[in-house]
Structures are given as C-alpha cells and as structure tokens.
mmCIF file of C-alpha atoms in Angstrom:
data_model
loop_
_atom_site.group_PDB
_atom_site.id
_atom_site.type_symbol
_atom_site.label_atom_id
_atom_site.label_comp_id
_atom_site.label_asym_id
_atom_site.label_seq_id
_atom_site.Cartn_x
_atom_site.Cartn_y
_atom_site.Cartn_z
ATOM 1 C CA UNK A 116 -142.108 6.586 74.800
ATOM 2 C CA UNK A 117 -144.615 8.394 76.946
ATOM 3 C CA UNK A 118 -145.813 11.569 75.530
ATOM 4 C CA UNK A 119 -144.520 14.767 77.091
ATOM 5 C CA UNK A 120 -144.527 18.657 76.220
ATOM 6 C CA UNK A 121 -141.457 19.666 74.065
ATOM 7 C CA UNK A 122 -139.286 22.161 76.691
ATOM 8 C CA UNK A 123 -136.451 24.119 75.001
ATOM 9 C CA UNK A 124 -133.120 23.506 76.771
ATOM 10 C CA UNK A 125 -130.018 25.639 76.735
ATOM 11 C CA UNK A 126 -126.928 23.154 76.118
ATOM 12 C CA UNK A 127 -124.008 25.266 76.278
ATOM 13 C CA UNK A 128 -120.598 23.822 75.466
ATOM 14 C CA UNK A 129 -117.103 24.954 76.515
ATOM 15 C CA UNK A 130 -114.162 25.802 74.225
ATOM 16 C CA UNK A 131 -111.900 23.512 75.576
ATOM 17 C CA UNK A 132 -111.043 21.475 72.293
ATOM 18 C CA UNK A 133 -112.501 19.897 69.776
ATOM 19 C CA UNK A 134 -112.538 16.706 72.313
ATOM 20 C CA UNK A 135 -114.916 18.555 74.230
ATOM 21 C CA UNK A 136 -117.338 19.127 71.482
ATOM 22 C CA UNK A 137 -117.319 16.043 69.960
ATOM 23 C CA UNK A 138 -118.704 14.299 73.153
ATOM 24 C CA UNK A 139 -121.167 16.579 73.487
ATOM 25 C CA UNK A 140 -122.596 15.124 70.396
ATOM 26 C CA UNK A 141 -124.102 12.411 71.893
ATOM 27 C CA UNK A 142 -125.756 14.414 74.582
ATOM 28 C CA UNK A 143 -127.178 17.043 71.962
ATOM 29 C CA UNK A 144 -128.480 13.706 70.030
ATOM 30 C CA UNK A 145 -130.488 12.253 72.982
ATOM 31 C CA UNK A 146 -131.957 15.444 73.960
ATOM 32 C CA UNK A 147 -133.751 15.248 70.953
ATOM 33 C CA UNK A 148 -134.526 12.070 70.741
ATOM 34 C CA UNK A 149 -136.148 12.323 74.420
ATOM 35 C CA UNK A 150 -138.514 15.206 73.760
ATOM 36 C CA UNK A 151 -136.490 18.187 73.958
ATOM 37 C CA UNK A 152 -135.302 20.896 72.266
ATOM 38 C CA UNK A 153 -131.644 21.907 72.292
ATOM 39 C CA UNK A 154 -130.837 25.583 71.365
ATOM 40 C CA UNK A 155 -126.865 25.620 71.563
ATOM 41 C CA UNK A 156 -124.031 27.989 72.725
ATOM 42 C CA UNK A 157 -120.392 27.765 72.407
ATOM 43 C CA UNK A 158 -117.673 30.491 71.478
ATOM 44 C CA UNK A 159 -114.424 29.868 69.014
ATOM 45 C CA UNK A 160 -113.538 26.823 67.115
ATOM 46 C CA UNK A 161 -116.188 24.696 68.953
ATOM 47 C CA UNK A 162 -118.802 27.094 67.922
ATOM 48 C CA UNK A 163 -117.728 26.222 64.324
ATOM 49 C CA UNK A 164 -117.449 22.631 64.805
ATOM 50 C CA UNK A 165 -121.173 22.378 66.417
ATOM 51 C CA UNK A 166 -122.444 24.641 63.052
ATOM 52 C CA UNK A 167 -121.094 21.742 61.185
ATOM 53 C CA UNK A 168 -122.476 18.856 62.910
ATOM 54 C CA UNK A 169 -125.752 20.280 63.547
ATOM 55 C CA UNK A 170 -126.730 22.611 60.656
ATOM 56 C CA UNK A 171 -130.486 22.378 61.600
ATOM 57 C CA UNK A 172 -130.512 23.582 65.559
ATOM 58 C CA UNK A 173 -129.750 27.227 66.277
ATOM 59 C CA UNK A 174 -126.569 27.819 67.838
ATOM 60 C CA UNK A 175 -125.454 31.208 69.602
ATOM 61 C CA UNK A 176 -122.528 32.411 70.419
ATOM 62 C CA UNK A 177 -121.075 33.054 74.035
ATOM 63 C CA UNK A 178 -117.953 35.295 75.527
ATOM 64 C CA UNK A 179 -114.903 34.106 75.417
ATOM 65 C CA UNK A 180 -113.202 32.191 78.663
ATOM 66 C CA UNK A 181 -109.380 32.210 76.685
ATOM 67 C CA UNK A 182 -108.562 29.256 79.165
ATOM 68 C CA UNK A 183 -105.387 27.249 78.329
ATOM 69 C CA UNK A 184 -105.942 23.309 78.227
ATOM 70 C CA UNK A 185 -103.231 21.345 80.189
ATOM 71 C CA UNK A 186 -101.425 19.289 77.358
ATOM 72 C CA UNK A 187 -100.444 16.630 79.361
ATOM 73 C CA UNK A 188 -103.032 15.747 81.252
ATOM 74 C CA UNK A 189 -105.725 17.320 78.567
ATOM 75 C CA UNK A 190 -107.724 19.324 81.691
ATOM 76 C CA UNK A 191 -108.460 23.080 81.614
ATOM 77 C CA UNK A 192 -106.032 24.956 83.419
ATOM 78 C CA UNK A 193 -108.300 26.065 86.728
ATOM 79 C CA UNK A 194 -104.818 25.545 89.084
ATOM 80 C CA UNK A 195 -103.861 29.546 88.324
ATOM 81 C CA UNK A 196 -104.840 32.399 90.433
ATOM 82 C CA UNK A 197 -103.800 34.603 87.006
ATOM 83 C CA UNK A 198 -107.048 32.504 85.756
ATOM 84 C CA UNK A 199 -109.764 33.768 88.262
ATOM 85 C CA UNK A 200 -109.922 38.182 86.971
ATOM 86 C CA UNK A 201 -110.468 36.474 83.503
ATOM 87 C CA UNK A 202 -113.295 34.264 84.805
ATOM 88 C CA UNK A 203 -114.891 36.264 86.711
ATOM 89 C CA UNK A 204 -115.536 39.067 83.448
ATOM 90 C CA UNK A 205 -116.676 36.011 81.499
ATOM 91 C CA UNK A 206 -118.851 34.794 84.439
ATOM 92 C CA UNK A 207 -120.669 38.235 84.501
ATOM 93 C CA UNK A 208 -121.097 38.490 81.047
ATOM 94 C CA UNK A 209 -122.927 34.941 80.701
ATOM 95 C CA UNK A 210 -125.265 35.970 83.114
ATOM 96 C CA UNK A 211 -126.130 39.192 81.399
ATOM 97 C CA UNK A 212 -126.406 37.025 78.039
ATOM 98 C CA UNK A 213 -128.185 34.171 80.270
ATOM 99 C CA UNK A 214 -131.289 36.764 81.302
ATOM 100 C CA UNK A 215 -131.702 37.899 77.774
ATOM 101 C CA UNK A 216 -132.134 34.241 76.538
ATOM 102 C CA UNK A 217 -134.364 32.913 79.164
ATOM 103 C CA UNK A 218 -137.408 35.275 77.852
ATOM 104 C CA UNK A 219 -135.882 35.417 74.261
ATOM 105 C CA UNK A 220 -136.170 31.702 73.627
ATOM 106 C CA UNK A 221 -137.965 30.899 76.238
ATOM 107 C CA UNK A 222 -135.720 28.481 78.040
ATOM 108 C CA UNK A 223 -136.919 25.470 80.538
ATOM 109 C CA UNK A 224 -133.534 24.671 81.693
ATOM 110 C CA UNK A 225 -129.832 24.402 80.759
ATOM 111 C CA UNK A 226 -127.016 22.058 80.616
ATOM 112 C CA UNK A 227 -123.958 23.933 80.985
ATOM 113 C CA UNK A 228 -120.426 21.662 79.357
ATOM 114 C CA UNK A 229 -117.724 23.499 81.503
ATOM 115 C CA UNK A 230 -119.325 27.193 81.362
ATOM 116 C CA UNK A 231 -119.812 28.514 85.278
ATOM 117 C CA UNK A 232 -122.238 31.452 84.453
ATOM 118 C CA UNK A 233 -124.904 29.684 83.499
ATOM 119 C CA UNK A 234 -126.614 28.643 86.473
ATOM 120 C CA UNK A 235 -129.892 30.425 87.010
ATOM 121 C CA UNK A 236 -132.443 30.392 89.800
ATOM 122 C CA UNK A 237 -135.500 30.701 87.301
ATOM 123 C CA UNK A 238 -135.519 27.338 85.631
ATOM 124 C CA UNK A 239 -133.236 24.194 86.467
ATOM 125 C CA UNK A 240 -129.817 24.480 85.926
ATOM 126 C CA UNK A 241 -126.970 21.676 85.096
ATOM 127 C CA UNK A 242 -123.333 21.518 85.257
ATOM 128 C CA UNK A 243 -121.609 18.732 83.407
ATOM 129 C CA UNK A 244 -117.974 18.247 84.300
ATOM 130 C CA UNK A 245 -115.232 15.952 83.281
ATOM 131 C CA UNK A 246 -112.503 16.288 85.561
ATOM 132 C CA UNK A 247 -113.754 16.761 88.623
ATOM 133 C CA UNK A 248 -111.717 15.881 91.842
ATOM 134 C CA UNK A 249 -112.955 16.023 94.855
ATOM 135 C CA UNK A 250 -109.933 15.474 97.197
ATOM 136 C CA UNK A 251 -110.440 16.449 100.738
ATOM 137 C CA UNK A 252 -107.043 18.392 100.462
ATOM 138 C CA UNK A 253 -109.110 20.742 97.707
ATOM 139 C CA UNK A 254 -110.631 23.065 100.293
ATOM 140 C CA UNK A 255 -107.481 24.372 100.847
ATOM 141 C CA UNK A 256 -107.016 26.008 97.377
ATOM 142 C CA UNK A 257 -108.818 29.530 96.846
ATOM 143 C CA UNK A 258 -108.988 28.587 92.641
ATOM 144 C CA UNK A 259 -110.629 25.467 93.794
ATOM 145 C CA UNK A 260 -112.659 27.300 96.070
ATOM 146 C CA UNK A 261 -113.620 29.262 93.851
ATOM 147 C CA UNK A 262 -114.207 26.777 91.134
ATOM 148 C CA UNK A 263 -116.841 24.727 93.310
ATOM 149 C CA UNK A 264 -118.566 27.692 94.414
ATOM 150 C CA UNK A 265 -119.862 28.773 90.974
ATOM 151 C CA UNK A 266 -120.763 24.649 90.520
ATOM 152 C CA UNK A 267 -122.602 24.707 93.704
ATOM 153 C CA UNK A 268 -124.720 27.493 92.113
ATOM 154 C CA UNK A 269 -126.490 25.129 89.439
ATOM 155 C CA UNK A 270 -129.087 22.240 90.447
ATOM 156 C CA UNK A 271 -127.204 19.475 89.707
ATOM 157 C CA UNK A 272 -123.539 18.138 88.713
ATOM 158 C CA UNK A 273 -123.072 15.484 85.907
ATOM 159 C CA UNK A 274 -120.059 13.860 86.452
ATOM 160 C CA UNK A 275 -119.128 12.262 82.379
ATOM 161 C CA UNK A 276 -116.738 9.324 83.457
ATOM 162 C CA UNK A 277 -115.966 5.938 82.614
ATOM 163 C CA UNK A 278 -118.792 3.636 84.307
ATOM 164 C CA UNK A 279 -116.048 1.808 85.819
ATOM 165 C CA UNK A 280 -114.544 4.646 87.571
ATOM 166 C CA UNK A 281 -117.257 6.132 89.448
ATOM 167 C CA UNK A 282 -115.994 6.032 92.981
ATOM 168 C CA UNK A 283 -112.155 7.489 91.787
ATOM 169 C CA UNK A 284 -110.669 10.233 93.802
ATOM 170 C CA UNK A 285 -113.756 9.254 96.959
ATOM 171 C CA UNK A 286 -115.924 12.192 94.439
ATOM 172 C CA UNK A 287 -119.026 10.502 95.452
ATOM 173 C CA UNK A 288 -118.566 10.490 99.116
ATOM 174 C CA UNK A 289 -116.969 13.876 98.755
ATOM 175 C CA UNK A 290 -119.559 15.382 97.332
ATOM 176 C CA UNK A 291 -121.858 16.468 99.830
ATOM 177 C CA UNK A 292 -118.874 18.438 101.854
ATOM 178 C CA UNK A 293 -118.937 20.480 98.516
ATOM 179 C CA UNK A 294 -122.688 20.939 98.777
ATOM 180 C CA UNK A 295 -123.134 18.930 95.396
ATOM 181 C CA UNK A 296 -125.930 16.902 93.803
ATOM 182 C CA UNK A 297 -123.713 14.674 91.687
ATOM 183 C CA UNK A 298 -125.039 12.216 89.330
ATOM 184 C CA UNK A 299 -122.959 9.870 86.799
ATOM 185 C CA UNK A 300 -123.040 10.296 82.647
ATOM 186 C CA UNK A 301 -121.337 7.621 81.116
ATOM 187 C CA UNK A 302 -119.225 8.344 77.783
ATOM 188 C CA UNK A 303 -120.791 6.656 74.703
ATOM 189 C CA UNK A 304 -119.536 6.497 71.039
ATOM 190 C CA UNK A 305 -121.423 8.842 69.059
ATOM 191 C CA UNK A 306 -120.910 6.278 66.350
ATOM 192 C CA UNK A 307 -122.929 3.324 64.921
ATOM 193 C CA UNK A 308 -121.518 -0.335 63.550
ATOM 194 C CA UNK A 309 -122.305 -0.308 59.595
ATOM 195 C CA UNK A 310 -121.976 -3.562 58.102
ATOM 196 C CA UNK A 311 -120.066 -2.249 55.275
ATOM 197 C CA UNK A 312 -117.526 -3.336 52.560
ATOM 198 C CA UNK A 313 -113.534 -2.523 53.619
ATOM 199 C CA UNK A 314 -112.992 0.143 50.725
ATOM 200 C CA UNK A 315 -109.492 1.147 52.907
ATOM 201 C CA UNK A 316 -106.579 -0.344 54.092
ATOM 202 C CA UNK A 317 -106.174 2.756 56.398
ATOM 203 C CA UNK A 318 -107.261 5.515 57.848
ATOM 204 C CA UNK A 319 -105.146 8.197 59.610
ATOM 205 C CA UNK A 320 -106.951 10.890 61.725
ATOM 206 C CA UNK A 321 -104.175 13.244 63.013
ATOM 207 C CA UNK A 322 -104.860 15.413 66.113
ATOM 208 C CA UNK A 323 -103.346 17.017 68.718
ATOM 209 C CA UNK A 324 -101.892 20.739 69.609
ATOM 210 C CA UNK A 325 -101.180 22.552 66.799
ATOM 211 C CA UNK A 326 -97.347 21.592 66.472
ATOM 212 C CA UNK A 327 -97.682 17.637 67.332
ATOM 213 C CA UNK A 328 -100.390 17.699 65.046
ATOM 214 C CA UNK A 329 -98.095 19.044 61.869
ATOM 215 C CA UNK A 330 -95.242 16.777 63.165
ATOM 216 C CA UNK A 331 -97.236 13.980 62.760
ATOM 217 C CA UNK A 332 -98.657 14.981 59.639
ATOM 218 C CA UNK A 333 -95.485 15.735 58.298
ATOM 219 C CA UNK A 334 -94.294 12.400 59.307
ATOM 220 C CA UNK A 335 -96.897 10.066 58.027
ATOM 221 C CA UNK A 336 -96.837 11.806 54.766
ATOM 222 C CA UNK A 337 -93.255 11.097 54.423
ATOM 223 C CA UNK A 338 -93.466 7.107 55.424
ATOM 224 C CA UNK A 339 -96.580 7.015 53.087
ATOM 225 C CA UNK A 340 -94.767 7.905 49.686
ATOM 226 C CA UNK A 341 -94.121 3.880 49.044
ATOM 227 C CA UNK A 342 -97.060 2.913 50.596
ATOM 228 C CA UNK A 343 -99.186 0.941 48.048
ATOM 229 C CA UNK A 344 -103.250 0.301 49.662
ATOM 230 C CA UNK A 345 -105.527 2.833 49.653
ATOM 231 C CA UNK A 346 -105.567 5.042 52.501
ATOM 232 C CA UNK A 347 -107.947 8.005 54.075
ATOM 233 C CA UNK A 348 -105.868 10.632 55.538
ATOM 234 C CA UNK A 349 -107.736 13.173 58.129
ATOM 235 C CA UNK A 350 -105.353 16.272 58.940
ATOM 236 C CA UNK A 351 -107.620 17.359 61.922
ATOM 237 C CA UNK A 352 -107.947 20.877 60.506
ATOM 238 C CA UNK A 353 -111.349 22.381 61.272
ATOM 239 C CA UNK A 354 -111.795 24.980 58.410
ATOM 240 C CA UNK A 355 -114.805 26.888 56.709
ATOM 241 C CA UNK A 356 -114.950 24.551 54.152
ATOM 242 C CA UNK A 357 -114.232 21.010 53.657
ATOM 243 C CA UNK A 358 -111.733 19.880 51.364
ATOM 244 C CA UNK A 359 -110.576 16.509 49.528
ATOM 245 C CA UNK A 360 -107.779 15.936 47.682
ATOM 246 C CA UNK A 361 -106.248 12.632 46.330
ATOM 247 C CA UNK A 362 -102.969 11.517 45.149
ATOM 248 C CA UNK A 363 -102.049 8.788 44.336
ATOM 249 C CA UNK A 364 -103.730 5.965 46.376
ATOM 250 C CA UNK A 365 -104.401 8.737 49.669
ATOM 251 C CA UNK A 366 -107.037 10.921 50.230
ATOM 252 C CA UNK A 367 -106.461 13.818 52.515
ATOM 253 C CA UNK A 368 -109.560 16.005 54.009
ATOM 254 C CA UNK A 369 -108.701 18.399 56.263
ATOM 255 C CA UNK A 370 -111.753 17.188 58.205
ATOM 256 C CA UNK A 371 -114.720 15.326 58.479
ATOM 257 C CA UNK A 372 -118.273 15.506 60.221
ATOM 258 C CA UNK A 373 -119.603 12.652 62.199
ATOM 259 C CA UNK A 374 -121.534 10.684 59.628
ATOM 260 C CA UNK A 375 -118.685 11.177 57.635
ATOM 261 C CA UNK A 376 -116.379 9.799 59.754
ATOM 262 C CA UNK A 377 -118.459 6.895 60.604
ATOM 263 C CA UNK A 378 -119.254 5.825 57.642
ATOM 264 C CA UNK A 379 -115.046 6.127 56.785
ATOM 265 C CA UNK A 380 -113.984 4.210 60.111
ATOM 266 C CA UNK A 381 -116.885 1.116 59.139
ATOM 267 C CA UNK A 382 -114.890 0.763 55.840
ATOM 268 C CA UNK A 383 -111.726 0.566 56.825
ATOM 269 C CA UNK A 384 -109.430 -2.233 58.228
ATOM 270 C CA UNK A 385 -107.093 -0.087 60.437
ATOM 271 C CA UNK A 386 -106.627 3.005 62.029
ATOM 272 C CA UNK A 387 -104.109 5.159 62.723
ATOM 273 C CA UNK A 388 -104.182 8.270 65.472
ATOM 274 C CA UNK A 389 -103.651 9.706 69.328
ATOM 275 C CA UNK A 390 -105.435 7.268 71.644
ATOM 276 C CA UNK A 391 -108.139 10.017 73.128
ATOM 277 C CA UNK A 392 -111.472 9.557 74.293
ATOM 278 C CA UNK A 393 -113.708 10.007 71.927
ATOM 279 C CA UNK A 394 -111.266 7.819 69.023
ATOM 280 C CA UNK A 395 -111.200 5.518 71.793
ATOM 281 C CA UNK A 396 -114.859 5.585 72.182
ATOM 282 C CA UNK A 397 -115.928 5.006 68.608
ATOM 283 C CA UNK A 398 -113.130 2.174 68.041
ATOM 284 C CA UNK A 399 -114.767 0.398 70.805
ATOM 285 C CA UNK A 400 -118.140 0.892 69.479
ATOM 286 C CA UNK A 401 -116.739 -0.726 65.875
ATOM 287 C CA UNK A 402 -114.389 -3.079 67.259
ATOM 288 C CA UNK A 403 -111.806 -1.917 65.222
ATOM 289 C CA UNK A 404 -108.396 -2.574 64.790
ATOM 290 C CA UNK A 405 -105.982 -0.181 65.635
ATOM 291 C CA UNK A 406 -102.316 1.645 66.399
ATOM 292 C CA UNK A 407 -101.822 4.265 68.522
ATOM 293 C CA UNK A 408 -99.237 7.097 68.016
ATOM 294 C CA UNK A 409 -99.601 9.428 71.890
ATOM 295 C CA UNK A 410 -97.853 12.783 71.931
ATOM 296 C CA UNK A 411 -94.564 12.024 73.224
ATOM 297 C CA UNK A 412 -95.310 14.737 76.100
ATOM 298 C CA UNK A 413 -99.166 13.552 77.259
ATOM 299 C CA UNK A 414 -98.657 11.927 80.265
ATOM 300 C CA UNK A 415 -102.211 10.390 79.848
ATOM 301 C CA UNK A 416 -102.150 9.302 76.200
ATOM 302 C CA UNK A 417 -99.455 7.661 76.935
ATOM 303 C CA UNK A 418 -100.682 5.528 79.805
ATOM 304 C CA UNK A 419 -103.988 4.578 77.867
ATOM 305 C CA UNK A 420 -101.381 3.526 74.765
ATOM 306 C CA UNK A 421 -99.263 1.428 77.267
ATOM 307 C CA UNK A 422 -102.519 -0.149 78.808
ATOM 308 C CA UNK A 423 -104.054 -0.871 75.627
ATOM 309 C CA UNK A 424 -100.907 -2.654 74.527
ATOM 310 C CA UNK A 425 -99.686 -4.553 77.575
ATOM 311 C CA UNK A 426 -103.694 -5.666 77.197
ATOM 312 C CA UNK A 427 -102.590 -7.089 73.848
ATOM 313 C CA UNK A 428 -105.801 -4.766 72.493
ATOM 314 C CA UNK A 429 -103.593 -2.490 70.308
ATOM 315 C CA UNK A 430 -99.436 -1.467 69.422
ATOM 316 C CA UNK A 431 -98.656 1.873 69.618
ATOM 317 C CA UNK A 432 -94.934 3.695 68.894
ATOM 318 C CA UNK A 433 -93.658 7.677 69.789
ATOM 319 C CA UNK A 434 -93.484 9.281 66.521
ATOM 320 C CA UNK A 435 -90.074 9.750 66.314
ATOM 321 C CA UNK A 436 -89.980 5.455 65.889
ATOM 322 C CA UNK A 437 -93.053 5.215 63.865
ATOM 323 C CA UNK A 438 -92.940 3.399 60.610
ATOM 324 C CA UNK A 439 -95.572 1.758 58.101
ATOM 325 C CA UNK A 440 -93.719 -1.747 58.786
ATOM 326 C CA UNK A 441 -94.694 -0.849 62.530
ATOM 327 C CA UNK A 442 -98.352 -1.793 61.041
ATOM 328 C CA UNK A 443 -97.517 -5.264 60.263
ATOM 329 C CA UNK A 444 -97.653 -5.774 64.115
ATOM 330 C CA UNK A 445 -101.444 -5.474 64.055
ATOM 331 C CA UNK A 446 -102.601 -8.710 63.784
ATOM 332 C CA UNK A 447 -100.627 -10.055 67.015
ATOM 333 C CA UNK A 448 -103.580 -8.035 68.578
ATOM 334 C CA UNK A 449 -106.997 -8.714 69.473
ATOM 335 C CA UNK A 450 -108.115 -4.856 68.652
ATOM 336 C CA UNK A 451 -110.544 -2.816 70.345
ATOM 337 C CA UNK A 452 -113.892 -4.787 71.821
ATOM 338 C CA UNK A 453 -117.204 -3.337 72.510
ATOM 339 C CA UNK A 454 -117.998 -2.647 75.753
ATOM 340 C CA UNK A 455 -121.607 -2.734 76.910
ATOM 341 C CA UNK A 456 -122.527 0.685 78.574
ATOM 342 C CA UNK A 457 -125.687 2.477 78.460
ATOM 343 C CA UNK A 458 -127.482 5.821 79.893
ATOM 344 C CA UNK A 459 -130.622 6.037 81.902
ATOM 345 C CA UNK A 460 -131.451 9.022 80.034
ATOM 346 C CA UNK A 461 -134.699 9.610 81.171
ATOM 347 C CA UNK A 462 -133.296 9.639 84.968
ATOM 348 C CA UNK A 463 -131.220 12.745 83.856
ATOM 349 C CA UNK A 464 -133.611 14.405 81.830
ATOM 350 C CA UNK A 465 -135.750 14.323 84.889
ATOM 351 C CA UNK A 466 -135.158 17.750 86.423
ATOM 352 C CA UNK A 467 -136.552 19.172 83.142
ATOM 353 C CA UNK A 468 -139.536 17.205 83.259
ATOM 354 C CA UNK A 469 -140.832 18.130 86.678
ATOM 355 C CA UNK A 470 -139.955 21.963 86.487
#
C-alpha cells in the first residue's frame, strides 16, 4: 500500500437500529486499514453498541434525532411534516458540536451514516445513505425537499446498496436533478470464514422491535424444552454488561460482539433468526445453513424469506407455525452461497486524500 499521511476522519453514525450500526462496522474497519483515523459519533443505543465493538477508538456522543424507524419496511420515518421542527433543532445543534470538533480533533473530513448536520464547507464532507429514492415524483414533497437539501450540502453521497441493484428507482440518472455526486458502497459481511469444528447444533439470534423480539423469545424457549443438541441462544438485548447463562444443553447471552459472534456462527451447523441484512450478509459470507422466522408484519422480511425459499436457499415459517420439527426441512436446501462482491476502497477514500 502506498504510503500516505494519517488524516483523522469524523464517521458519525445514526441511531436508527442496531442494523444500522452493525454495517457500519465494516466501514469503520477499512478506514483503518487504509490509513485513516476514525474518531466516532453516535447518540443512544448505537452509541453503546459502537463502545463495545470498538473499545480502542474514541467515540463522542451527538444530539438526539428521536426519529421513528418504519417497521415494515425498516426505513426512517422522513414521510412526516411532524418530523421536520425536530430535525431542524438537531440539525443546528450538530453544527454547533461540528465547529467545536473540527479544531478540537482536528478533523480532515467526515462520513456522516444518516446524520444531515454534518456537512461542513471547511474539510470534505460525506453522506452515506441507504434508502435513497430518487423518483421524479419526489420534488413534489416539501419533507423530501427538505431531506435532499441538507444532502446536497455535503461533497458527496454514498449510496450502500446491493451491487446488483444500482440502477433501482432510475437514482443514478436522477441524481444530478437533485444536484448530487452519488457514488455506490456495496454491503459486505463484516465477518470472516473460520475453518472451525461444529461445537453447535444451533444457534438462535433473536431480533426485532421490542415486542416481536420477546414473542419470539418466548416462543423458541418454549419449543426448546425437549430439544436435545446443544444450542447458542442470542436474545438481542444490548445491555451494560454481557451475560451467559446455561441450562441444560442452551446457552443464552443477551448479546454478543462481532468476533464473538463470528467465531459462534463458524461453529455451528444452523441458524435460526429474522432474515435482515446484515444476518443475511454474514450467512452469505459463511455459507451457512439456515431458517428464517420474518416478523409477521415486515413487509420486506418477508419478501427476502419468500425469495430465499422459492430459491430453494433457505425455509422459513411466521412464528405463530414455527416448530423445532420445522428444522428437519433444512437439508432439502442448498443454504446460503457466497457471493463475490468487493469495494474499491481507495476510490472512496479519495476525497480525503486530495483535500
């Protein structure tokens, strides 16, 4: 790798779910791996989560944007004119924060994850985005509006999609009437294959809002009582502390880190959980085999679960039908295969380099 001077770079993640924060792990990760220095920001449980995963980095601590995530379709709530007063406070109050930390830590650039107020017209500025839609009807909408207007601020727009899906919605031939310089992040797997003994017969990571996640928690405990192989059961709590607990042939944590996980998901056979993106991602990556339970109500879990079955890649059940027998329909199914994706990272990192 050519030798270049180490520039410390804001990276600034939204508190949109813990979905959110785990793929910013990967971006955090080649930052530092391509010369530069992350300093991080976040606010609420993904401030937490990011203290976790990244003990070592400093993290700080930004205003709160108390924005609702859509349940069904897993996308911030933007479509709300109730949302803009709210915004606009939090906006301000970034930029106030944002001036202090440019000659505080003397920032290069930033990479704002879903935070508008971070643009600034000192050093160059990023927006990374994961929904974005750029519709020709859009104009129309003032939250829209309003929503591209703060983008338009920042130096460039990442767009993190699938590779395959870069031209959905027209975004790229959009983009210009928006006044946009979009490029394309592809999602990666934060996680690596281990070539590892199977110590598990499953693993369960439960997720989801707050009552589908005790539902299913609830549920699988139940079906479990007669189940005999050993099993690693991940309540999707994020709490101060870890915890661990084992009875019988389970053991529950109430969470994991990253190397944690991956070392858990190389040593088991199959897993259990919501088919999301990142779970998705990382089965890929470890060409696992797997069955899906979607929330009953998430329109777009459960299209991927229907895809992924009709695909003959994975089963899947609603809750409500789910039982451990349902498990013995695994092996009718290929599982999960590895798809071959990478990121020209030095292209992005680019507009730090030449500042």
């Amino acid at each position: 790798m050519v030798a270049t001077k180490c520039k410390t770079i804001l990276i600034a993640v939204s508190n949109s779910g813990l979905e959110n924060a785990i793929q910013s792990i990967v971006l955090i990760k080649a930052m530092q791996e391509h010369n530069l220095i992350p300093i991080l920001a976040s606010e609420g449980e993904t401030y937490h989560f990011l203290i976790k995963e990244f003990p070592y980095i400093k993290i700080l601590q930004l205003p709160s944007y108390a924005i609702q995530v859509n349940t069904k379709t897993s996308r911030l709530s933007w479509n709300s004119l109730h949302t803009i007063p709210g915004l606009l406070l939090a906006i301000r109050n970034e930029k106030k924060i944002l001036k202090k930390w440019i000659e505080k830590y003397e920032l290069e650039g930033i990479l704002s994850d879903g935070r508008l107020g971070l643009s600034s017209r000192k050093i160059p500025s990023v927006y990374i985005d994961r929904q974005l839609n750029l519709s020709l009807k859009y104009p129309k909408s003032i939250v829209v509006n309003f929503f591209y207007s703060k983008i338009k601020k920042f130096d460039e727009c990442w767009l993190q999609t699938d590779s395959a899906n870069h031209t959905e919605n027209n975004t790229a031939a959009n983009a210009p009437l928006f006044g946009l310089k979009l490029k394309y992040l592809a999602k990666i797997s934060r996680m690596h294959y281990r070539d590892l003994p199977m110590k598990n017969k499953l693993l369960i990571v439960v997720s989801g809002s707050e009552l589908q996640r005790a539902a299913m928690q609830q549920k699988l405990q139940r079906d479990l009582e007669h189940f005999s192989s050993k099993v690693i059961f991940i309540k999707g709590v994020f709490e101060k502390n870890q915890e661990k607990v084992t009875a019988n042939n389970i053991t529950y944590y109430n969470y994991l880190t990253t190397k944690q996980l991956e070392t858990a998901l190389n040593e088991s056979e199959i897993i259990l959980c919501r088919p999301e993106d990142s779970i998705l991602l990382d089965l890929k990556e470890l060409s696992k085999k797997a069955f899906f339970i979607p929330e009953y109500n998430h329109d777009l879990q459960l299209k991927i679960a229907s895809k992924l079955q009709n695909s003959l890649q994975a089963p899947y059940a609603l809750l409500e039908n789910f039982k451990t027998d349902c498990l013995n329909e695994i092996p009718k199914y290929q599982g999960l295969t590895k798809t071959s994706v990478t990121v020209d990272w030095e292209g992005l990192f680019k507009i730090f380099r030449t500042a």
